[in-house]
CSV table of C-alpha atoms and ligand atoms in Angstrom, one decimal:
chain,number,residue,atom,x,y,z
A,1,UNK,CA,-50.4,8.1,157.7
A,2,UNK,CA,-46.8,8.1,156.7
A,3,UNK,CA,-43.3,7.0,158.1
A,4,UNK,CA,-42.6,10.9,158.7
A,5,UNK,CA,-42.6,12.8,162.1
A,6,UNK,CA,-45.5,14.8,162.8
A,7,UNK,CA,-44.1,18.1,164.4
A,8,UNK,CA,-46.5,21.1,164.1
A,9,UNK,CA,-44.8,24.4,164.4
A,10,UNK,CA,-41.4,22.8,163.8
A,11,UNK,CA,-40.8,22.3,167.7
A,12,UNK,CA,-38.2,19.8,167.2
A,13,UNK,CA,-37.3,19.7,163.7
A,14,UNK,CA,-33.8,21.0,162.4
A,15,UNK,CA,-34.1,21.1,158.8
A,16,UNK,CA,-30.6,22.9,158.3
A,17,UNK,CA,-26.9,23.0,159.5
A,18,UNK,CA,-25.8,26.4,160.1
A,19,UNK,CA,-22.8,28.2,161.3
A,20,UNK,CA,-24.0,31.5,161.7
A,21,UNK,CA,-26.0,32.1,164.9
A,22,UNK,CA,-26.2,29.9,168.1
A,23,UNK,CA,-29.0,30.2,170.6
A,24,UNK,CA,-28.8,28.5,174.2
A,25,UNK,CA,-32.6,29.1,175.0
A,26,UNK,CA,-32.4,27.8,178.5
A,27,UNK,CA,-29.2,30.0,179.6
A,28,UNK,CA,-30.8,32.8,177.5
A,29,UNK,CA,-27.5,33.0,175.0
A,30,UNK,CA,-27.4,34.3,171.6
A,31,UNK,CA,-24.0,34.2,169.8
A,32,UNK,CA,-23.3,35.5,166.2
A,33,UNK,CA,-20.3,33.7,164.8
A,34,UNK,CA,-19.6,32.8,168.3
A,35,UNK,CA,-19.7,36.5,169.6
A,36,UNK,CA,-22.3,37.2,172.4
A,37,UNK,CA,-25.0,39.7,171.4
A,38,UNK,CA,-24.5,41.9,174.4
A,39,UNK,CA,-20.7,42.5,173.5
A,40,UNK,CA,-21.7,43.1,169.8
A,41,UNK,CA,-24.5,45.5,170.7
A,42,UNK,CA,-22.2,47.4,172.9
A,43,UNK,CA,-18.9,47.3,170.8
A,44,UNK,CA,-19.6,46.7,167.0
A,45,UNK,CA,-21.4,48.7,164.6
A,46,UNK,CA,-24.4,46.8,162.9
A,47,UNK,CA,-22.5,46.9,159.4
A,48,UNK,CA,-19.7,45.0,161.3
A,49,UNK,CA,-22.2,42.5,162.5
A,50,UNK,CA,-23.7,42.2,158.7
A,51,UNK,CA,-20.0,41.5,157.6
A,52,UNK,CA,-19.5,38.8,160.3
A,53,UNK,CA,-22.9,37.4,159.4
A,54,UNK,CA,-22.1,37.2,155.8
A,55,UNK,CA,-18.4,36.3,156.1
A,56,UNK,CA,-17.8,34.3,159.2
A,57,UNK,CA,-15.9,36.8,161.4
A,58,UNK,CA,-15.8,40.7,162.1
A,59,UNK,CA,-13.9,42.5,159.7
A,60,UNK,CA,-10.4,43.4,160.0
A,61,UNK,CA,-9.6,47.4,159.4
A,62,UNK,CA,-9.2,46.9,155.6
A,63,UNK,CA,-12.0,44.6,155.1
A,64,UNK,CA,-14.3,46.9,157.1
A,65,UNK,CA,-13.2,50.1,154.9
A,66,UNK,CA,-13.8,48.1,151.9
A,67,UNK,CA,-17.2,46.6,153.0
A,68,UNK,CA,-18.4,50.0,154.4
A,69,UNK,CA,-17.4,51.6,151.0
A,70,UNK,CA,-19.4,49.1,149.1
A,71,UNK,CA,-22.5,49.5,151.1
A,72,UNK,CA,-22.2,53.3,150.6
A,73,UNK,CA,-22.1,53.0,146.8
A,74,UNK,CA,-25.5,51.2,146.5
A,75,UNK,CA,-27.9,53.2,148.7
A,76,UNK,CA,-29.5,54.7,145.7
A,77,UNK,CA,-32.8,53.1,144.0
A,78,UNK,CA,-33.6,53.1,140.6
A,79,UNK,CA,-35.6,56.1,139.3
A,80,UNK,CA,-38.1,53.5,137.8
A,81,UNK,CA,-38.4,51.9,141.6
A,82,UNK,CA,-39.5,55.2,142.7
A,83,UNK,CA,-42.7,55.0,140.8
A,84,UNK,CA,-43.8,51.9,142.4
A,85,UNK,CA,-44.6,54.0,145.7
A,86,UNK,CA,-46.9,55.9,143.7
A,87,UNK,CA,-49.1,52.9,143.0
A,88,UNK,CA,-49.9,52.6,146.8
A,89,UNK,CA,-52.7,54.5,148.7
A,90,UNK,CA,-51.1,57.0,151.2
A,91,UNK,CA,-52.8,55.4,154.0
A,92,UNK,CA,-50.9,51.7,153.2
A,93,UNK,CA,-49.2,50.2,155.9
A,94,UNK,CA,-45.4,50.7,155.3
A,95,UNK,CA,-44.9,46.9,155.6
A,96,UNK,CA,-47.3,46.3,152.7
A,97,UNK,CA,-45.3,48.8,150.7
A,98,UNK,CA,-42.0,47.1,151.6
A,99,UNK,CA,-43.4,43.7,150.4
A,100,UNK,CA,-44.3,45.2,147.2
A,101,UNK,CA,-41.1,47.4,146.7
A,102,UNK,CA,-38.6,45.0,147.9
A,103,UNK,CA,-40.2,42.3,145.7
A,104,UNK,CA,-39.9,44.6,142.8
A,105,UNK,CA,-36.3,44.6,143.1
A,106,UNK,CA,-36.4,41.1,141.5
A,107,UNK,CA,-37.5,42.8,138.3
A,108,UNK,CA,-34.2,45.1,138.4
A,109,UNK,CA,-31.9,42.6,139.1
A,110,UNK,CA,-33.6,39.7,137.6
A,111,UNK,CA,-30.8,37.5,136.8
A,112,UNK,CA,-30.9,34.4,138.8
A,113,UNK,CA,-28.1,34.3,141.1
A,114,UNK,CA,-25.0,32.2,140.1
A,115,UNK,CA,-24.4,30.6,143.4
A,116,UNK,CA,-20.9,29.7,142.5
A,117,UNK,CA,-19.7,33.3,141.6
A,118,UNK,CA,-18.3,34.9,144.8
A,119,UNK,CA,-18.9,38.5,143.1
A,120,UNK,CA,-22.5,37.9,142.4
A,121,UNK,CA,-23.2,36.5,146.0
A,122,UNK,CA,-21.3,39.5,147.4
A,123,UNK,CA,-23.2,42.3,145.2
A,124,UNK,CA,-26.5,40.7,146.1
A,125,UNK,CA,-25.9,41.1,149.8
A,126,UNK,CA,-24.5,44.6,149.5
A,127,UNK,CA,-27.1,45.8,147.4
A,128,UNK,CA,-30.1,44.5,149.9
A,129,UNK,CA,-28.3,45.8,153.0
A,130,UNK,CA,-27.5,49.0,151.3
A,131,UNK,CA,-30.9,49.7,149.9
A,132,UNK,CA,-33.3,48.6,152.7
A,133,UNK,CA,-32.8,52.0,154.7
A,134,UNK,CA,-33.6,54.0,151.6
A,135,UNK,CA,-36.6,51.9,150.8
A,136,UNK,CA,-37.8,52.1,154.4
A,137,UNK,CA,-37.4,55.6,154.5
A,138,UNK,CA,-39.2,56.0,151.3
A,139,UNK,CA,-42.0,54.1,152.5
A,140,UNK,CA,-42.6,56.2,155.5
A,141,UNK,CA,-42.0,59.6,153.4
A,142,UNK,CA,-44.6,58.4,151.1
A,143,UNK,CA,-47.3,57.5,153.7
A,144,UNK,CA,-46.5,61.1,155.2
A,145,UNK,CA,-47.0,62.8,151.8
A,146,UNK,CA,-43.5,64.2,152.1
A,147,UNK,CA,-40.9,64.0,149.2
A,148,UNK,CA,-38.4,61.5,149.5
A,149,UNK,CA,-34.8,62.2,150.6
A,150,UNK,CA,-31.7,61.0,148.8
A,151,UNK,CA,-29.3,58.9,150.7
A,152,UNK,CA,-26.2,60.7,152.5
A,153,UNK,CA,-23.4,58.6,151.8
A,154,UNK,CA,-21.2,60.8,154.1
A,155,UNK,CA,-23.3,59.8,156.8
A,156,UNK,CA,-23.1,56.4,158.9
A,157,UNK,CA,-25.5,53.7,158.1
A,158,UNK,CA,-27.9,54.6,161.0
A,159,UNK,CA,-27.3,58.3,160.6
A,160,UNK,CA,-28.3,58.0,157.1
A,161,UNK,CA,-31.5,56.1,157.7
A,162,UNK,CA,-32.5,58.9,160.6
A,163,UNK,CA,-31.6,61.5,158.0
A,164,UNK,CA,-33.7,60.0,155.1
A,165,UNK,CA,-36.6,59.6,157.7
A,166,UNK,CA,-36.7,62.9,159.1
A,167,UNK,CA,-34.8,65.6,157.2
A,168,UNK,CA,-37.0,67.5,154.6
A,169,UNK,CA,-36.1,69.4,151.4
A,170,UNK,CA,-36.5,72.5,153.4
A,171,UNK,CA,-34.2,71.5,156.2
A,172,UNK,CA,-31.5,69.4,154.7
A,173,UNK,CA,-29.0,70.8,157.2
A,174,UNK,CA,-31.3,68.5,159.6
A,175,UNK,CA,-28.7,67.2,162.2
A,176,UNK,CA,-29.3,63.7,163.8
A,177,UNK,CA,-28.8,63.6,167.4
A,178,UNK,CA,-25.6,61.2,168.0
A,179,UNK,CA,-27.5,59.4,171.0
A,180,UNK,CA,-30.2,58.5,168.6
A,181,UNK,CA,-27.8,57.5,165.9
A,182,UNK,CA,-25.9,54.9,168.4
A,183,UNK,CA,-29.5,53.7,169.7
A,184,UNK,CA,-30.8,53.1,166.3
A,185,UNK,CA,-27.4,51.2,165.1
A,186,UNK,CA,-27.7,49.2,168.4
A,187,UNK,CA,-31.4,48.3,167.5
A,188,UNK,CA,-30.4,47.2,164.3
A,189,UNK,CA,-27.6,44.9,165.7
A,190,UNK,CA,-30.0,43.5,168.1
A,191,UNK,CA,-32.5,42.5,165.1
A,192,UNK,CA,-29.7,41.3,162.8
A,193,UNK,CA,-30.2,37.6,163.0
A,194,UNK,CA,-31.9,34.9,165.0
A,195,UNK,CA,-31.4,31.5,163.5
A,196,UNK,CA,-34.3,29.5,161.9
A,197,UNK,CA,-37.0,31.9,163.1
A,198,UNK,CA,-40.3,32.0,160.9
A,199,UNK,CA,-39.1,34.5,158.4
A,200,UNK,CA,-35.6,33.2,158.2
A,201,UNK,CA,-37.0,29.8,157.5
A,202,UNK,CA,-39.4,31.4,154.8
A,203,UNK,CA,-36.5,32.8,153.0
A,204,UNK,CA,-34.4,29.5,153.0
A,205,UNK,CA,-37.6,27.5,151.8
A,206,UNK,CA,-38.5,30.2,149.1
A,207,UNK,CA,-34.7,30.1,148.0
A,208,UNK,CA,-34.6,26.3,148.1
A,209,UNK,CA,-36.4,26.4,145.0
A,210,UNK,CA,-34.1,28.5,143.2
A,211,UNK,CA,-36.3,31.8,143.0
A,212,UNK,CA,-34.8,35.1,142.6
A,213,UNK,CA,-33.3,36.3,145.9
A,214,UNK,CA,-34.6,39.7,146.2
A,215,UNK,CA,-38.2,37.9,146.0
A,216,UNK,CA,-37.1,35.6,148.6
A,217,UNK,CA,-36.4,38.6,150.9
A,218,UNK,CA,-39.9,39.9,150.1
A,219,UNK,CA,-41.2,36.7,151.4
A,220,UNK,CA,-39.1,37.0,154.5
A,221,UNK,CA,-40.8,40.4,155.0
A,222,UNK,CA,-44.1,39.1,154.6
A,223,UNK,CA,-43.4,36.3,157.5
A,224,UNK,CA,-42.1,38.8,159.6
A,225,UNK,CA,-44.9,41.0,159.4
A,226,UNK,CA,-47.3,38.7,161.8
A,227,UNK,CA,-47.9,39.8,165.4
A,228,UNK,CA,-46.3,36.4,166.4
A,229,UNK,CA,-43.2,37.6,165.1
A,230,UNK,CA,-41.7,40.9,164.2
A,231,UNK,CA,-45.3,42.7,164.2
A,232,UNK,CA,-45.0,42.1,167.9
A,233,UNK,CA,-43.0,45.5,168.5
A,234,UNK,CA,-46.0,47.4,166.8
A,235,UNK,CA,-48.5,45.2,168.9
A,236,UNK,CA,-46.7,46.0,172.2
A,237,UNK,CA,-47.3,49.8,171.6
A,238,UNK,CA,-50.7,49.4,170.8
A,239,UNK,CA,-51.2,47.3,173.9
A,240,UNK,CA,-49.7,49.8,176.2
A,241,UNK,CA,-51.8,52.3,174.5
A,242,UNK,CA,-55.0,50.0,175.2
A,243,UNK,CA,-54.2,49.6,178.8
A,244,UNK,CA,-53.7,53.4,179.1
A,245,UNK,CA,-52.5,53.8,182.8
A,246,UNK,CA,-50.9,51.7,185.4
A,247,UNK,CA,-54.1,51.5,187.1
A,248,UNK,CA,-55.6,49.2,184.4
A,249,UNK,CA,-52.7,46.8,184.4
A,250,UNK,CA,-54.1,44.4,187.0
A,251,UNK,CA,-57.4,44.1,185.0
A,252,UNK,CA,-55.4,43.6,181.7
A,253,UNK,CA,-53.4,40.7,183.3
A,254,UNK,CA,-56.5,39.0,184.4
A,255,UNK,CA,-57.6,39.0,180.7
A,256,UNK,CA,-54.0,37.5,179.5
A,257,UNK,CA,-54.5,34.7,182.3
A,258,UNK,CA,-57.9,34.1,181.0
A,259,UNK,CA,-56.2,33.8,177.4
A,260,UNK,CA,-58.3,36.4,176.2
A,261,UNK,CA,-55.2,38.4,175.0
A,262,UNK,CA,-51.5,37.9,174.9
A,263,UNK,CA,-49.1,39.9,176.6
A,264,UNK,CA,-47.1,41.0,173.7
A,265,UNK,CA,-43.5,41.1,173.8
A,266,UNK,CA,-43.4,38.1,176.2
A,267,UNK,CA,-42.8,34.6,175.4
A,268,UNK,CA,-40.5,32.9,172.9
A,269,UNK,CA,-40.2,29.6,171.0
A,270,UNK,CA,-36.6,29.1,172.0
A,271,UNK,CA,-35.8,31.4,175.0
A,272,UNK,CA,-37.1,29.7,178.3
A,273,UNK,CA,-35.3,32.4,180.1
A,274,UNK,CA,-34.6,36.1,179.5
A,275,UNK,CA,-34.1,37.1,175.8
A,276,UNK,CA,-30.6,38.4,175.9
A,277,UNK,CA,-31.6,41.1,173.3
A,278,UNK,CA,-34.5,42.3,175.9
A,279,UNK,CA,-31.7,42.9,178.4
A,280,UNK,CA,-29.8,45.3,176.1
A,281,UNK,CA,-32.9,46.9,174.8
A,282,UNK,CA,-33.8,47.8,178.5
A,283,UNK,CA,-30.7,49.4,179.1
A,284,UNK,CA,-30.6,51.0,176.0
A,285,UNK,CA,-34.1,52.4,176.5
A,286,UNK,CA,-33.0,53.7,179.9
A,287,UNK,CA,-29.9,55.4,178.1
A,288,UNK,CA,-32.1,57.0,175.2
A,289,UNK,CA,-34.9,58.4,177.6
A,290,UNK,CA,-32.3,59.6,180.1
A,291,UNK,CA,-30.3,61.3,177.3
A,292,UNK,CA,-33.2,62.9,175.9
A,293,UNK,CA,-34.8,63.7,179.2
A,294,UNK,CA,-38.1,62.0,178.3
A,295,UNK,CA,-40.2,60.7,181.2
A,296,UNK,CA,-42.5,58.2,179.3
A,297,UNK,CA,-45.3,57.0,181.3
A,298,UNK,CA,-45.4,54.1,178.7
A,299,UNK,CA,-42.0,52.9,180.2
A,300,UNK,CA,-43.6,52.9,183.5
A,301,UNK,CA,-46.4,50.9,182.5
A,302,UNK,CA,-44.1,48.3,180.7
A,303,UNK,CA,-41.9,48.0,183.7
A,304,UNK,CA,-45.1,47.5,185.9
A,305,UNK,CA,-46.3,44.8,183.5
A,306,UNK,CA,-42.9,43.1,183.3
A,307,UNK,CA,-42.7,43.3,187.1
A,308,UNK,CA,-45.9,41.5,187.5
A,309,UNK,CA,-45.5,38.8,184.9
A,310,UNK,CA,-41.9,37.9,186.2
A,311,UNK,CA,-43.5,37.1,189.7
A,312,UNK,CA,-46.8,35.8,188.5
A,313,UNK,CA,-47.4,31.9,188.5
A,314,UNK,CA,-49.1,31.9,184.9
A,315,UNK,CA,-45.8,33.4,183.4
A,316,UNK,CA,-43.3,31.6,185.8
A,317,UNK,CA,-45.0,28.2,185.0
A,318,UNK,CA,-44.7,28.7,181.4
A,319,UNK,CA,-41.2,30.4,181.4
A,320,UNK,CA,-42.4,33.4,179.8
A,321,UNK,CA,-39.9,36.4,179.7
A,322,UNK,CA,-39.7,39.6,178.0
A,323,UNK,CA,-38.4,39.3,174.4
A,324,UNK,CA,-36.6,41.6,171.9
A,325,UNK,CA,-39.9,43.3,171.0
A,326,UNK,CA,-40.9,44.3,174.5
A,327,UNK,CA,-38.9,47.4,175.0
A,328,UNK,CA,-37.7,48.3,171.5
A,329,UNK,CA,-40.9,50.2,170.8
A,330,UNK,CA,-40.4,52.5,173.5
A,331,UNK,CA,-37.0,53.3,172.3
A,332,UNK,CA,-38.3,53.7,168.9
A,333,UNK,CA,-41.1,56.1,170.0
A,334,UNK,CA,-38.6,58.2,171.6
A,335,UNK,CA,-36.3,58.5,168.6
A,336,UNK,CA,-39.5,59.8,167.0
A,337,UNK,CA,-40.4,56.6,164.8
A,338,UNK,CA,-44.0,56.2,164.2
A,339,UNK,CA,-45.4,52.9,165.4
A,340,UNK,CA,-46.3,51.8,161.9
A,341,UNK,CA,-42.6,51.9,161.1
A,342,UNK,CA,-41.5,49.6,163.8
A,343,UNK,CA,-41.8,46.2,162.1
A,344,UNK,CA,-40.3,47.8,158.8
A,345,UNK,CA,-37.1,48.5,161.0
A,346,UNK,CA,-37.0,44.9,162.2
A,347,UNK,CA,-37.2,43.9,158.3
A,348,UNK,CA,-34.4,46.2,157.6
A,349,UNK,CA,-32.2,45.0,160.1
A,350,UNK,CA,-33.0,41.2,159.6
A,351,UNK,CA,-32.3,41.5,155.9
A,352,UNK,CA,-28.5,41.1,156.8
A,353,UNK,CA,-29.4,37.7,158.5
A,354,UNK,CA,-31.9,36.5,155.8
A,355,UNK,CA,-29.5,37.2,153.1
A,356,UNK,CA,-26.6,35.6,155.2
A,357,UNK,CA,-28.7,32.3,155.7
A,358,UNK,CA,-29.8,32.3,151.9
A,359,UNK,CA,-26.1,32.5,150.9
A,360,UNK,CA,-25.0,29.9,153.4
A,361,UNK,CA,-27.7,27.5,152.0
A,362,UNK,CA,-26.4,28.3,148.5
A,363,UNK,CA,-22.8,27.7,149.3
A,364,UNK,CA,-23.2,23.9,149.7
A,365,UNK,CA,-25.5,21.5,148.1
A,366,UNK,CA,-29.2,21.7,149.3
A,367,UNK,CA,-32.6,20.2,148.7
A,368,UNK,CA,-36.0,21.9,148.0
A,369,UNK,CA,-37.7,22.2,151.3
A,370,UNK,CA,-40.8,19.8,150.9
A,371,UNK,CA,-42.5,18.8,154.1
A,372,UNK,CA,-44.9,15.9,154.2
A,373,UNK,CA,-48.2,15.9,156.0
A,374,UNK,CA,-50.7,13.7,157.8
A,375,UNK,CA,-53.5,13.3,155.6
A,376,UNK,CA,-56.9,13.5,157.7
A,377,UNK,CA,-59.4,14.0,154.9
A,378,UNK,CA,-61.9,11.8,152.9
A,379,UNK,CA,-60.7,8.2,151.8
A,380,UNK,CA,-61.0,7.4,148.3
A,381,UNK,CA,-64.6,7.8,146.7
A,382,UNK,CA,-66.2,7.8,143.3
A,383,UNK,CA,-66.9,11.0,141.5
A,384,UNK,CA,-70.8,12.2,141.6
A,385,UNK,CA,-72.4,14.0,138.8
A,386,UNK,CA,-73.6,17.6,139.9
A,387,UNK,CA,-77.2,16.5,139.7
A,388,UNK,CA,-76.9,13.6,141.8
A,389,UNK,CA,-75.0,15.5,144.8
A,390,UNK,CA,-76.9,16.2,147.8
B,1,CMC,N1,-49.1,36.0,176.8
B,1,CMC,C1,-49.7,35.1,177.4
B,1,CMC,N2,-49.6,33.8,177.3
B,1,CMC,C2,-48.8,33.3,176.3
B,1,CMC,C3,-47.9,34.0,175.9
B,1,CMC,C4,-48.0,35.4,175.9
B,1,CMC,N3,-47.3,36.4,175.3
B,1,CMC,N4,-47.0,33.4,175.1
B,1,CMC,C5,-47.2,32.2,175.1
B,1,CMC,N5,-48.1,32.1,176.2
B,1,CMC,C6,-48.8,30.9,176.8
B,1,CMC,C7,-49.5,29.9,175.6
B,1,CMC,O1,-50.9,30.6,175.7
B,1,CMC,C8,-49.3,28.7,176.3
B,1,CMC,O2,-50.1,28.4,177.3
B,1,CMC,P1,-50.5,26.8,177.6
B,1,CMC,O3,-49.5,26.1,178.0
B,1,CMC,O4,-51.4,27.0,178.7
B,1,CMC,O5,-51.2,26.2,176.2
B,1,CMC,C9,-47.8,28.6,176.6
B,1,CMC,O6,-47.7,30.0,177.0
B,1,CMC,C10,-46.8,28.2,175.6
B,1,CMC,O7,-47.0,29.0,174.6
B,1,CMC,P2,-46.9,28.6,173.1
B,1,CMC,O8,-47.9,29.4,172.3
B,1,CMC,O9,-47.2,27.1,173.0
B,1,CMC,O10,-45.4,28.9,172.7
B,1,CMC,P3,-44.8,29.1,171.0
B,1,CMC,O11,-43.6,28.8,171.1
B,1,CMC,O12,-45.8,28.3,170.1
B,1,CMC,O13,-45.2,30.6,170.7
B,1,CMC,C11,-44.6,32.9,170.8
B,1,CMC,C12,-44.0,31.6,171.0
B,1,CMC,C13,-43.7,33.9,170.8
B,1,CMC,C14,-45.4,33.0,169.4
B,1,CMC,C15,-45.6,33.3,171.8
B,1,CMC,O14,-44.8,33.4,173.2
B,1,CMC,C16,-46.4,34.8,171.6
B,1,CMC,O15,-47.3,34.8,170.8
B,1,CMC,N6,-46.0,35.8,172.2
B,1,CMC,C17,-46.5,37.1,171.9
B,1,CMC,C18,-46.1,37.7,170.7
B,1,CMC,C19,-44.6,38.2,170.7
B,1,CMC,O16,-44.2,39.0,171.6
B,1,CMC,N7,-43.9,37.6,169.7
B,1,CMC,C20,-42.2,38.1,169.4
B,1,CMC,C21,-41.7,37.0,169.7
B,1,CMC,S1,-39.7,37.3,169.6
B,1,CMC,C22,-39.5,38.3,168.2
B,1,CMC,C23,-39.7,37.7,167.0
B,1,CMC,O17,-39.8,36.6,166.9
B,1,CMC,O18,-40.1,38.5,166.1
């Protein structure tokens, strides 16, 4: 035993001070730099939100132009980096490829970040935000066995991403539907940051050792991958596939209540009320499906699950509400994104949050993250030679 606090899962521990994002879990409120998430999702572009996360406020017109220009300048990846993709099997999960390739950026930008140099701080953030859509789309193209598409710097951030995903060398005139571009951009905004979640805490912890910032982002991608965190968006669609039709919902819910499975896309460590991102996501889902004229039975299934869960005692008693991942998969599917890319898109968007937190931490004196433990093993005993061991 020690004098420290035992807090498994860090339920009541705040190891950092931060000015970036505020969450009131009881009210279901999420603010980035003071701005409510629904206002940002409705009115701002993702890159403006990135700027705000990094710099403390939304950019004015001049700052916006300058920031966008810089992001456009860094969308390409080094030719040598392209070779990394070829080392993977075609059936690799794109998240596995992302972990490797983003980690490999540390070999291209290997100088340790001089945290006192504003220019180095900025270029690190810009490079990451610029290159993530390129690397994400390349991961997809590789698993499909299709050639990589070079970024189109005359396109917006979301449009360029969708272009690199879906255009082919035979169809470079490929036009991305503006409804889908707007929806994609909103999805990026809704995932941009969420204070000290598991992946952001991982990025902070790794960065607290002074490790290369690109490698720290790779660590964040790993932490995000699990189904309790960013992997939930993929798991929601798998769950909907498994349930199949509305008739099977009641039986599925019984399994959830017997704790045999979880209702994926529900529940949150901090929100004990509606996740405000889920609200915007649901509206966006209706807009996109409406605009595309899609009648997706998965949406009907999801709405039925949500309705039952919001009224059922099991969920009510535990304050379980839909989270950001509940409806995002249905929109992503409507956009044409395959399920295996859902968490990659989360990672792409969360990169702005990760790097903002890393830079915030490095902008003031900080300590290496080093928790303690409650030791529950053997007490001190003498060494036993192998021939004397039982
Ligand atoms: N389905 C069924 N029961 C649940 C669920 C769920 N989705 N989530 C929590 N519970 C139950 C849990 O079994 C526990 O019951 P009891 O009090 O009887 O032991 C109670 O609710 C409290 O849950 P907890 O596991 O103590 O809560 P936590 O804060 O440790 O976990 C969570 C939060 C998000 C990991 C969890 O709710 C979960 O696994 N949800 C499903 C996965 C998911 O949708 N994750 C995405 C989270 S939001 C986006 C992101 O972070 O990436």
